[in-house]
Amino acid sequence: MRYLTAGESHGPGLTVIIEGLPAGMPLRAEDINESLRLRQKGYGRGRRMDIEKDRVQITGGVRHGKTLGSPLALYIENKDFQHWQQIMGTEPIPEETEIKRKVTKPRPGHADLSGGIKYGHRDLRNVLERSSARETAARVAAGAVAKKLLSELGISVGSHVIEIGGVKASSTEWKSVLELEDQANRSPVRCLDPGAEKKMMDAIDQAKKDGDSIGGIVEVVVDGMPPGIGSYVHYDRKLDANIARAVVSINAFKGVEFGLGFEAGRRKGSEVQDEIFWDEERGFYRRTNRLGGFEGGMTTGMPIVVRGVMKPIPTLYRPLKSVDIETKEPFHASVERSDRCAVPSASVVCSHVVSWELAKALTEQFYSDRFEKLKDQITDYRKDAREF
């Protein structure tokens, strides 16, 4: 499977094309809309979320509630485009016409300057419109389709926030991934620790008062993945490596870890590896999950645990210094958005990019032209693994 997205932050809308979905998989617009709704929630978001009420239009690849095996086409309208038509329109304008809302002052921490240099844009709006986190709505839509595929195969994916602005969740108990997701959905900051939740919200409020922003750490947990998905034979077939790439591709994400993660570098080997056991009912299993569900680039059958760190949003109401690319004079960077913290929303994005990589790996490893055949193969594979 693969997908492409197109569209700018204040353009008409976002388009997603997904190729390689099995035919016959149940899929409705509401399967995607629920994920889009969750992405827009979260304490600390800006006024843009009051404007956009993201809903998807399925314009190809589905008939009567099931995929056709042909490319799936999705469209998400940008309702804010009505205020930006003269600025972001596609038709040419006369050369003597002044370009409205031209950006020549690159913002530190954004793609503005590097993108302008790479593509030769003297109006940096051409960069920031595409590099905006608005594009993650399209990726969540693609991930929602993958998440639907996984759920039909008995695989559940959930996410929650474990740290914001230095405030750490100390209690994150849950009995199942579905329960984890339900608890996270009921929290304004997607945190499972009620005490930490209030402190996180206070930290966001303080950042807003200070004209600043804060980041944090999110965790994605996956249950039900069979062992042996991925491969050790080539670097680009290692599933944990592909997940790591996907996570750090999310806007403002700067790091990723599995299981113990960086803590493994501080422990002895006997405190890091997951010992192997066997019984007739389960087959091979581990009593610990320090490696986060991966060995040698492949799943172990244990829950996958992956965390990503999001830096503070770089656009501030106390702007940082920059230099105008036209005049070369120092300036204070312009403000393009008003989020103080997007970590709760980012946890939703993270769970969906992880879902995509898992679904992609399954459809590559098994026959996937027909969804029922895919389900049968994975059922047989689970049985083989249990009896190995």
Tab-separated table of C-alpha atoms in Angstrom:
chain	number	residue	atom	x	y	z
A	1	MET	CA	0.000	0.000	0.000
A	2	ARG	CA	1.038	3.583	-0.505
A	3	TYR	CA	-0.582	6.988	-0.363
A	4	LEU	CA	-0.034	10.531	-1.552
A	5	THR	CA	-1.483	13.754	-0.181
A	6	ALA	CA	-1.940	17.107	-1.902
A	7	GLY	CA	-3.170	20.508	-0.803
A	8	GLU	CA	-2.152	23.628	1.071
A	9	SER	CA	-3.139	24.843	4.521
A	10	HIS	CA	-5.403	27.657	3.251
A	11	GLY	CA	-6.130	26.202	-0.180
A	12	PRO	CA	-9.453	24.682	-1.262
A	13	GLY	CA	-8.840	21.384	0.485
A	14	LEU	CA	-6.718	18.291	1.033
A	15	THR	CA	-6.679	15.277	-1.262
A	16	VAL	CA	-5.540	11.737	-0.429
A	17	ILE	CA	-4.979	8.923	-2.918
A	18	ILE	CA	-4.483	5.439	-1.448
A	19	GLU	CA	-3.320	2.580	-3.638
A	20	GLY	CA	-3.140	-1.104	-2.780
A	21	LEU	CA	-6.133	-1.545	-0.486
A	22	PRO	CA	-7.665	-5.018	-0.655
A	23	ALA	CA	-11.009	-5.307	-2.386
A	24	GLY	CA	-14.005	-6.067	-0.212
A	25	MET	CA	-12.907	-4.290	2.961
A	26	PRO	CA	-15.791	-2.568	4.793
A	27	LEU	CA	-15.304	1.208	4.788
A	28	ARG	CA	-17.616	4.165	5.440
A	29	ALA	CA	-16.903	7.874	5.615
A	30	GLU	CA	-17.708	7.816	9.328
A	31	ASP	CA	-14.786	5.418	9.926
A	32	ILE	CA	-12.551	8.287	8.814
A	33	ASN	CA	-14.542	11.219	10.213
A	34	GLU	CA	-14.210	9.998	13.794
A	35	SER	CA	-10.418	10.081	13.488
A	36	LEU	CA	-10.533	13.552	11.918
A	37	ARG	CA	-12.694	14.736	14.809
A	38	LEU	CA	-10.209	13.441	17.386
A	39	ARG	CA	-7.315	15.175	15.600
A	40	GLN	CA	-9.047	18.528	15.991
A	41	LYS	CA	-9.624	18.156	19.719
A	42	GLY	CA	-7.184	18.848	22.522
A	43	TYR	CA	-6.512	21.528	25.100
A	44	GLY	CA	-4.244	24.242	23.745
A	45	ARG	CA	-5.426	24.273	20.134
A	46	GLY	CA	-5.995	27.557	18.296
A	47	ARG	CA	-8.923	29.290	16.619
A	48	ARG	CA	-8.435	27.401	13.329
A	49	MET	CA	-10.118	24.403	14.961
A	50	ASP	CA	-13.245	26.511	15.480
A	51	ILE	CA	-13.380	27.129	11.720
A	52	GLU	CA	-12.592	23.698	10.308
A	53	LYS	CA	-15.013	20.852	10.986
A	54	ASP	CA	-13.191	18.198	9.035
A	55	ARG	CA	-15.299	15.637	7.203
A	56	VAL	CA	-14.156	13.407	4.386
A	57	GLN	CA	-15.701	12.828	0.983
A	58	ILE	CA	-14.943	9.436	-0.529
A	59	THR	CA	-14.805	10.179	-4.247
A	60	GLY	CA	-13.446	6.893	-5.576
A	61	GLY	CA	-12.546	3.318	-4.676
A	62	VAL	CA	-15.628	2.423	-2.594
A	63	ARG	CA	-19.022	1.127	-3.666
A	64	HIS	CA	-21.886	0.292	-1.325
A	65	GLY	CA	-19.658	0.370	1.746
A	66	LYS	CA	-16.823	-1.826	0.509
A	67	THR	CA	-13.504	-1.098	-1.190
A	68	LEU	CA	-13.115	-2.026	-4.842
A	69	GLY	CA	-9.378	-2.695	-4.974
A	70	SER	CA	-8.945	0.386	-7.159
A	71	PRO	CA	-7.300	3.565	-5.781
A	72	LEU	CA	-9.218	5.137	-2.917
A	73	ALA	CA	-9.742	8.902	-3.316
A	74	LEU	CA	-10.512	11.109	-0.312
A	75	TYR	CA	-11.170	14.842	-0.102
A	76	ILE	CA	-11.268	17.105	2.971
A	77	GLU	CA	-12.551	20.627	2.405
A	78	ASN	CA	-10.749	23.616	3.943
A	79	LYS	CA	-13.641	25.803	5.043
A	80	ASP	CA	-11.253	28.687	5.781
A	81	PHE	CA	-10.493	28.917	2.045
A	82	GLN	CA	-13.476	31.241	1.615
A	83	HIS	CA	-11.405	33.936	3.349
A	84	TRP	CA	-8.249	33.140	1.345
A	85	GLN	CA	-9.474	32.821	-2.234
A	86	GLN	CA	-7.660	35.963	-3.485
A	87	ILE	CA	-4.485	34.954	-1.647
A	88	MET	CA	-4.429	31.226	-2.435
A	89	GLY	CA	-6.298	31.068	-5.740
A	90	THR	CA	-4.903	28.926	-8.546
A	91	GLU	CA	-5.455	31.347	-11.426
A	92	PRO	CA	-2.604	33.670	-12.598
A	93	ILE	CA	-2.653	37.312	-11.501
A	94	PRO	CA	-1.324	40.323	-13.471
A	95	GLU	CA	2.375	40.973	-12.898
A	96	GLU	CA	1.727	44.483	-11.617
A	97	THR	CA	-0.710	43.175	-8.972
A	98	GLU	CA	0.670	43.194	-5.459
A	99	ILE	CA	0.669	39.752	-3.875
A	100	LYS	CA	-1.366	39.862	-0.699
A	101	ARG	CA	0.046	38.517	2.552
A	102	LYS	CA	3.451	37.840	1.043
A	103	VAL	CA	5.900	36.332	3.525
A	104	THR	CA	9.562	37.349	3.373
A	105	LYS	CA	10.436	36.861	7.037
A	106	PRO	CA	11.229	33.180	7.751
A	107	ARG	CA	10.137	31.864	11.159
A	108	PRO	CA	12.742	29.995	13.230
A	109	GLY	CA	11.873	26.329	13.634
A	110	HIS	CA	9.780	26.172	10.451
A	111	ALA	CA	10.535	25.024	6.903
A	112	ASP	CA	10.286	28.616	5.605
A	113	LEU	CA	13.923	29.526	4.929
A	114	SER	CA	15.283	26.115	3.926
A	115	GLY	CA	12.265	25.500	1.687
A	116	GLY	CA	12.624	28.917	0.081
A	117	ILE	CA	16.277	28.280	-0.669
A	118	LYS	CA	15.560	24.761	-2.019
A	119	TYR	CA	12.717	25.726	-4.378
A	120	GLY	CA	13.658	29.340	-5.093
A	121	HIS	CA	10.505	30.843	-3.569
A	122	ARG	CA	10.804	34.563	-2.804
A	123	ASP	CA	7.353	34.446	-1.216
A	124	LEU	CA	7.755	32.023	1.671
A	125	ARG	CA	4.002	31.475	1.817
A	126	ASN	CA	4.627	28.981	-0.983
A	127	VAL	CA	6.585	26.950	1.587
A	128	LEU	CA	4.618	27.397	4.784
A	129	GLU	CA	1.264	26.569	3.199
A	130	ARG	CA	2.402	23.044	2.366
A	131	SER	CA	4.725	22.474	5.328
A	132	SER	CA	1.916	23.398	7.730
A	133	ALA	CA	0.635	20.760	10.150
A	134	ARG	CA	-2.721	21.104	8.402
A	135	GLU	CA	-1.422	18.344	6.109
A	136	THR	CA	-1.655	15.901	9.018
A	137	ALA	CA	-5.435	15.870	8.518
A	138	ALA	CA	-4.793	14.071	5.228
A	139	ARG	CA	-2.409	11.645	6.898
A	140	VAL	CA	-4.923	10.919	9.635
A	141	ALA	CA	-7.494	10.157	6.942
A	142	ALA	CA	-5.103	7.656	5.343
A	143	GLY	CA	-4.275	6.218	8.761
A	144	ALA	CA	-7.968	5.862	9.602
A	145	VAL	CA	-8.388	3.615	6.567
A	146	ALA	CA	-5.413	1.553	7.769
A	147	LYS	CA	-6.834	1.480	11.286
A	148	LYS	CA	-10.106	0.114	9.912
A	149	LEU	CA	-8.196	-2.652	8.126
A	150	LEU	CA	-6.341	-3.511	11.338
A	151	SER	CA	-9.512	-3.584	13.418
A	152	GLU	CA	-11.100	-6.007	10.968
A	153	LEU	CA	-8.053	-8.250	11.534
A	154	GLY	CA	-8.342	-8.105	15.325
A	155	ILE	CA	-5.586	-5.540	15.831
A	156	SER	CA	-6.274	-2.509	18.047
A	157	VAL	CA	-4.314	0.756	18.199
A	158	GLY	CA	-4.499	3.405	20.914
A	159	SER	CA	-2.551	6.493	21.931
A	160	HIS	CA	-2.194	8.775	24.916
A	161	VAL	CA	-0.056	11.627	26.209
A	162	ILE	CA	2.548	10.826	28.848
A	163	GLU	CA	4.224	14.235	29.187
A	164	ILE	CA	3.529	17.905	28.403
A	165	GLY	CA	5.824	20.784	29.287
A	166	GLY	CA	7.775	18.690	31.790
A	167	VAL	CA	4.628	17.413	33.549
A	168	LYS	CA	4.734	13.606	33.499
A	169	ALA	CA	1.869	11.157	33.910
A	170	SER	CA	2.691	8.791	36.773
A	171	SER	CA	-0.369	6.526	36.577
A	172	THR	CA	-1.246	5.095	33.158
A	173	GLU	CA	-3.093	1.890	34.002
A	174	TRP	CA	-5.359	0.239	31.423
A	175	LYS	CA	-6.612	-3.295	30.806
A	176	SER	CA	-6.815	-3.219	27.015
A	177	VAL	CA	-5.834	-0.934	24.152
A	178	LEU	CA	-9.503	-0.200	23.519
A	179	GLU	CA	-9.881	0.907	27.145
A	180	LEU	CA	-6.738	3.037	26.828
A	181	GLU	CA	-8.152	4.763	23.754
A	182	ASP	CA	-11.518	5.321	25.440
A	183	GLN	CA	-9.884	6.895	28.501
A	184	ALA	CA	-7.650	9.095	26.340
A	185	ASN	CA	-10.610	10.290	24.273
A	186	ARG	CA	-12.319	11.536	27.448
A	187	SER	CA	-9.350	13.650	28.558
A	188	PRO	CA	-8.793	17.214	27.226
A	189	VAL	CA	-5.076	16.401	26.964
A	190	ARG	CA	-5.471	12.656	26.220
A	191	CYS	CA	-3.784	11.787	29.528
A	192	LEU	CA	-4.715	8.744	31.619
A	193	ASP	CA	-3.531	10.316	34.886
A	194	PRO	CA	-6.194	12.740	36.237
A	195	GLY	CA	-3.689	14.486	38.522
A	196	ALA	CA	-1.200	15.060	35.730
A	197	GLU	CA	-4.033	16.103	33.388
A	198	LYS	CA	-4.812	19.190	35.481
A	199	LYS	CA	-1.119	20.121	35.774
A	200	MET	CA	-0.676	19.741	32.007
A	201	MET	CA	-3.595	22.082	31.368
A	202	ASP	CA	-2.142	24.586	33.836
A	203	ALA	CA	1.209	24.410	32.011
A	204	ILE	CA	-0.545	25.116	28.698
A	205	ASP	CA	-2.392	28.081	30.228
A	206	GLN	CA	0.868	29.478	31.582
A	207	ALA	CA	2.552	29.130	28.205
A	208	LYS	CA	-0.302	31.076	26.643
A	209	LYS	CA	0.081	33.866	29.220
A	210	ASP	CA	3.809	33.982	28.510
A	211	GLY	CA	3.286	34.111	24.742
A	212	ASP	CA	5.187	30.827	24.528
A	213	SER	CA	4.514	27.206	23.576
A	214	ILE	CA	5.290	23.775	25.025
A	215	GLY	CA	5.820	20.276	23.662
A	216	GLY	CA	5.642	16.778	25.088
A	217	ILE	CA	5.765	13.018	24.603
A	218	VAL	CA	3.067	10.708	23.244
A	219	GLU	CA	2.770	6.930	23.343
A	220	VAL	CA	1.120	4.548	20.890
A	221	VAL	CA	0.213	0.999	21.948
A	222	VAL	CA	-0.807	-1.769	19.538
A	223	ASP	CA	-2.260	-5.138	20.509
A	224	GLY	CA	-2.956	-8.146	18.324
A	225	MET	CA	-0.095	-7.979	15.818
A	226	PRO	CA	1.132	-11.491	14.950
A	227	PRO	CA	4.828	-12.293	15.459
A	228	GLY	CA	7.253	-12.171	12.551
A	229	ILE	CA	5.790	-9.173	10.700
A	230	GLY	CA	8.588	-7.176	9.084
A	231	SER	CA	11.981	-8.676	8.252
A	232	TYR	CA	15.598	-8.790	9.361
A	233	VAL	CA	17.051	-9.316	5.871
A	234	HIS	CA	17.189	-5.682	4.636
A	235	TYR	CA	17.195	-2.320	6.396
A	236	ASP	CA	14.135	-1.066	4.535
A	237	ARG	CA	12.061	-4.100	5.539
A	238	LYS	CA	12.578	-3.674	9.277
A	239	LEU	CA	9.144	-2.715	10.549
A	240	ASP	CA	10.310	-0.802	13.607
A	241	ALA	CA	12.606	1.265	11.376
A	242	ASN	CA	9.700	2.117	9.063
A	243	ILE	CA	7.557	3.093	12.035
A	244	ALA	CA	10.370	5.278	13.395
A	245	ARG	CA	10.645	7.066	10.048
A	246	ALA	CA	6.889	7.621	9.951
A	247	VAL	CA	6.765	9.018	13.486
A	248	VAL	CA	9.554	11.546	12.998
A	249	SER	CA	7.931	12.625	9.725
A	250	ILE	CA	5.080	14.151	11.768
A	251	ASN	CA	5.410	17.925	12.007
A	252	ALA	CA	7.556	18.994	15.002
A	253	PHE	CA	8.451	15.419	16.054
A	254	LYS	CA	12.146	15.135	16.887
A	255	GLY	CA	12.615	11.674	18.380
A	256	VAL	CA	11.186	8.162	18.693
A	257	GLU	CA	11.744	5.133	20.940
A	258	PHE	CA	10.349	1.622	21.448
A	259	GLY	CA	9.765	-0.110	24.772
A	260	LEU	CA	12.467	0.986	27.203
A	261	GLY	CA	13.880	3.177	24.446
A	262	PHE	CA	16.806	5.320	25.529
A	263	GLU	CA	16.588	3.855	29.031
A	264	ALA	CA	17.973	0.607	27.568
A	265	GLY	CA	21.319	2.362	27.146
A	266	ARG	CA	21.518	2.847	30.923
A	267	ARG	CA	20.751	-0.764	31.876
A	268	LYS	CA	22.588	-4.081	31.757
A	269	GLY	CA	21.680	-6.603	29.076
A	270	SER	CA	20.000	-8.877	31.612
A	271	GLU	CA	17.647	-5.985	32.438
A	272	VAL	CA	16.743	-5.242	28.819
A	273	GLN	CA	16.079	-8.465	26.893
A	274	ASP	CA	12.690	-10.219	27.044
A	275	GLU	CA	13.073	-13.857	28.078
A	276	ILE	CA	11.193	-16.447	26.009
A	277	PHE	CA	8.723	-18.987	27.441
A	278	TRP	CA	6.322	-21.572	25.984
A	279	ASP	CA	3.075	-23.292	26.883
A	280	GLU	CA	0.571	-25.347	24.907
A	281	GLU	CA	-2.159	-22.703	24.912
A	282	ARG	CA	-0.130	-19.668	23.827
A	283	GLY	CA	2.924	-21.183	22.215
A	284	PHE	CA	5.992	-18.913	22.570
A	285	TYR	CA	5.535	-15.773	24.657
A	286	ARG	CA	7.385	-13.193	26.785
A	287	ARG	CA	6.582	-12.160	30.350
A	288	THR	CA	8.157	-8.740	29.834
A	289	ASN	CA	7.987	-6.289	26.961
A	290	ARG	CA	11.067	-4.124	27.437
A	291	LEU	CA	11.821	-4.103	23.698
A	292	GLY	CA	8.385	-2.758	22.849
A	293	GLY	CA	7.226	-5.670	20.722
A	294	PHE	CA	10.185	-5.859	18.315
A	295	GLU	CA	13.253	-8.032	17.825
A	296	GLY	CA	15.418	-7.901	14.698
A	297	GLY	CA	13.059	-5.524	12.925
A	298	MET	CA	10.120	-7.926	13.371
A	299	THR	CA	7.137	-8.092	15.688
A	300	THR	CA	7.356	-10.531	18.614
A	301	GLY	CA	3.621	-10.892	19.186
A	302	MET	CA	3.833	-8.722	22.302
A	303	PRO	CA	2.115	-5.309	22.327
A	304	ILE	CA	3.940	-2.712	20.265
A	305	VAL	CA	4.887	0.301	22.374
A	306	VAL	CA	6.276	3.340	20.540
A	307	ARG	CA	6.785	6.874	21.826
A	308	GLY	CA	7.438	10.125	20.002
A	309	VAL	CA	8.628	13.484	21.270
A	310	MET	CA	7.132	16.703	19.901
A	311	LYS	CA	9.036	19.951	20.218
A	312	PRO	CA	7.183	23.134	21.218
A	313	ILE	CA	5.362	24.784	18.326
A	314	PRO	CA	7.863	27.293	16.872
A	315	THR	CA	5.414	30.119	16.115
A	316	LEU	CA	5.186	32.268	19.234
A	317	TYR	CA	3.276	35.337	20.350
A	318	ARG	CA	6.620	36.412	21.722
A	319	PRO	CA	8.273	36.066	18.305
A	320	LEU	CA	11.897	35.080	17.864
A	321	LYS	CA	14.325	37.095	15.797
A	322	SER	CA	14.687	36.474	12.094
A	323	VAL	CA	16.028	38.174	8.961
A	324	ASP	CA	13.983	39.461	6.027
A	325	ILE	CA	15.079	37.606	2.871
A	326	GLU	CA	14.493	40.727	0.739
A	327	THR	CA	16.023	43.502	2.843
A	328	LYS	CA	18.364	41.290	4.917
A	329	GLU	CA	17.300	43.384	7.901
A	330	PRO	CA	16.653	41.733	11.274
A	331	PHE	CA	13.009	41.334	12.147
A	332	HIS	CA	10.711	39.534	14.540
A	333	ALA	CA	9.143	36.438	12.981
A	334	SER	CA	5.487	36.712	11.987
A	335	VAL	CA	2.696	34.793	13.713
A	336	GLU	CA	0.839	32.325	11.486
A	337	ARG	CA	-1.050	30.248	14.056
A	338	SER	CA	-2.174	30.428	17.660
A	339	ASP	CA	-1.807	26.911	19.114
A	340	ARG	CA	0.054	26.903	22.405
A	341	CYS	CA	0.323	23.127	22.522
A	342	ALA	CA	-0.664	20.495	19.958
A	343	VAL	CA	0.622	17.410	21.790
A	344	PRO	CA	-2.851	15.876	22.413
A	345	SER	CA	-3.693	16.225	18.722
A	346	ALA	CA	-0.254	14.914	17.792
A	347	SER	CA	-0.905	11.715	19.749
A	348	VAL	CA	-3.854	11.068	17.416
A	349	VAL	CA	-1.703	11.746	14.362
A	350	CYS	CA	0.997	9.442	15.727
A	351	SER	CA	-1.391	6.520	16.237
A	352	HIS	CA	-2.574	6.879	12.657
A	353	VAL	CA	0.864	6.972	11.020
A	354	VAL	CA	1.799	3.887	13.061
A	355	SER	CA	-1.432	2.207	11.930
A	356	TRP	CA	-0.507	2.890	8.321
A	357	GLU	CA	2.901	1.237	8.629
A	358	LEU	CA	1.402	-1.841	10.300
A	359	ALA	CA	-1.311	-2.230	7.667
A	360	LYS	CA	1.226	-1.714	4.897
A	361	ALA	CA	3.502	-4.404	6.346
A	362	LEU	CA	0.643	-6.902	6.570
A	363	THR	CA	-0.533	-6.302	3.007
A	364	GLU	CA	3.033	-6.691	1.744
A	365	GLN	CA	3.651	-9.932	3.638
A	366	PHE	CA	0.374	-11.623	2.732
A	367	TYR	CA	-1.782	-11.903	-0.389
A	368	SER	CA	-3.936	-8.780	-0.228
A	369	ASP	CA	-5.925	-8.344	-3.443
A	370	ARG	CA	-9.018	-9.670	-1.656
A	371	PHE	CA	-9.769	-8.753	1.936
A	372	GLU	CA	-11.394	-12.067	2.892
A	373	LYS	CA	-8.330	-13.936	1.611
A	374	LEU	CA	-6.104	-11.634	3.666
A	375	LYS	CA	-8.138	-12.386	6.795
A	376	ASP	CA	-7.966	-16.139	6.168
A	377	GLN	CA	-4.193	-16.046	5.647
A	378	ILE	CA	-3.562	-14.115	8.852
A	379	THR	CA	-5.816	-16.487	10.788
A	380	ASP	CA	-3.803	-19.444	9.454
A	381	TYR	CA	-0.510	-17.646	10.143
A	382	ARG	CA	-1.491	-16.975	13.765
A	383	LYS	CA	-2.284	-20.674	14.159
A	384	ASP	CA	1.066	-21.659	12.629
A	385	ALA	CA	2.917	-19.262	14.952
A	386	ARG	CA	1.097	-20.622	17.992
A	387	GLU	CA	1.951	-24.227	17.027
A	388	PHE	CA	5.537	-23.541	15.905
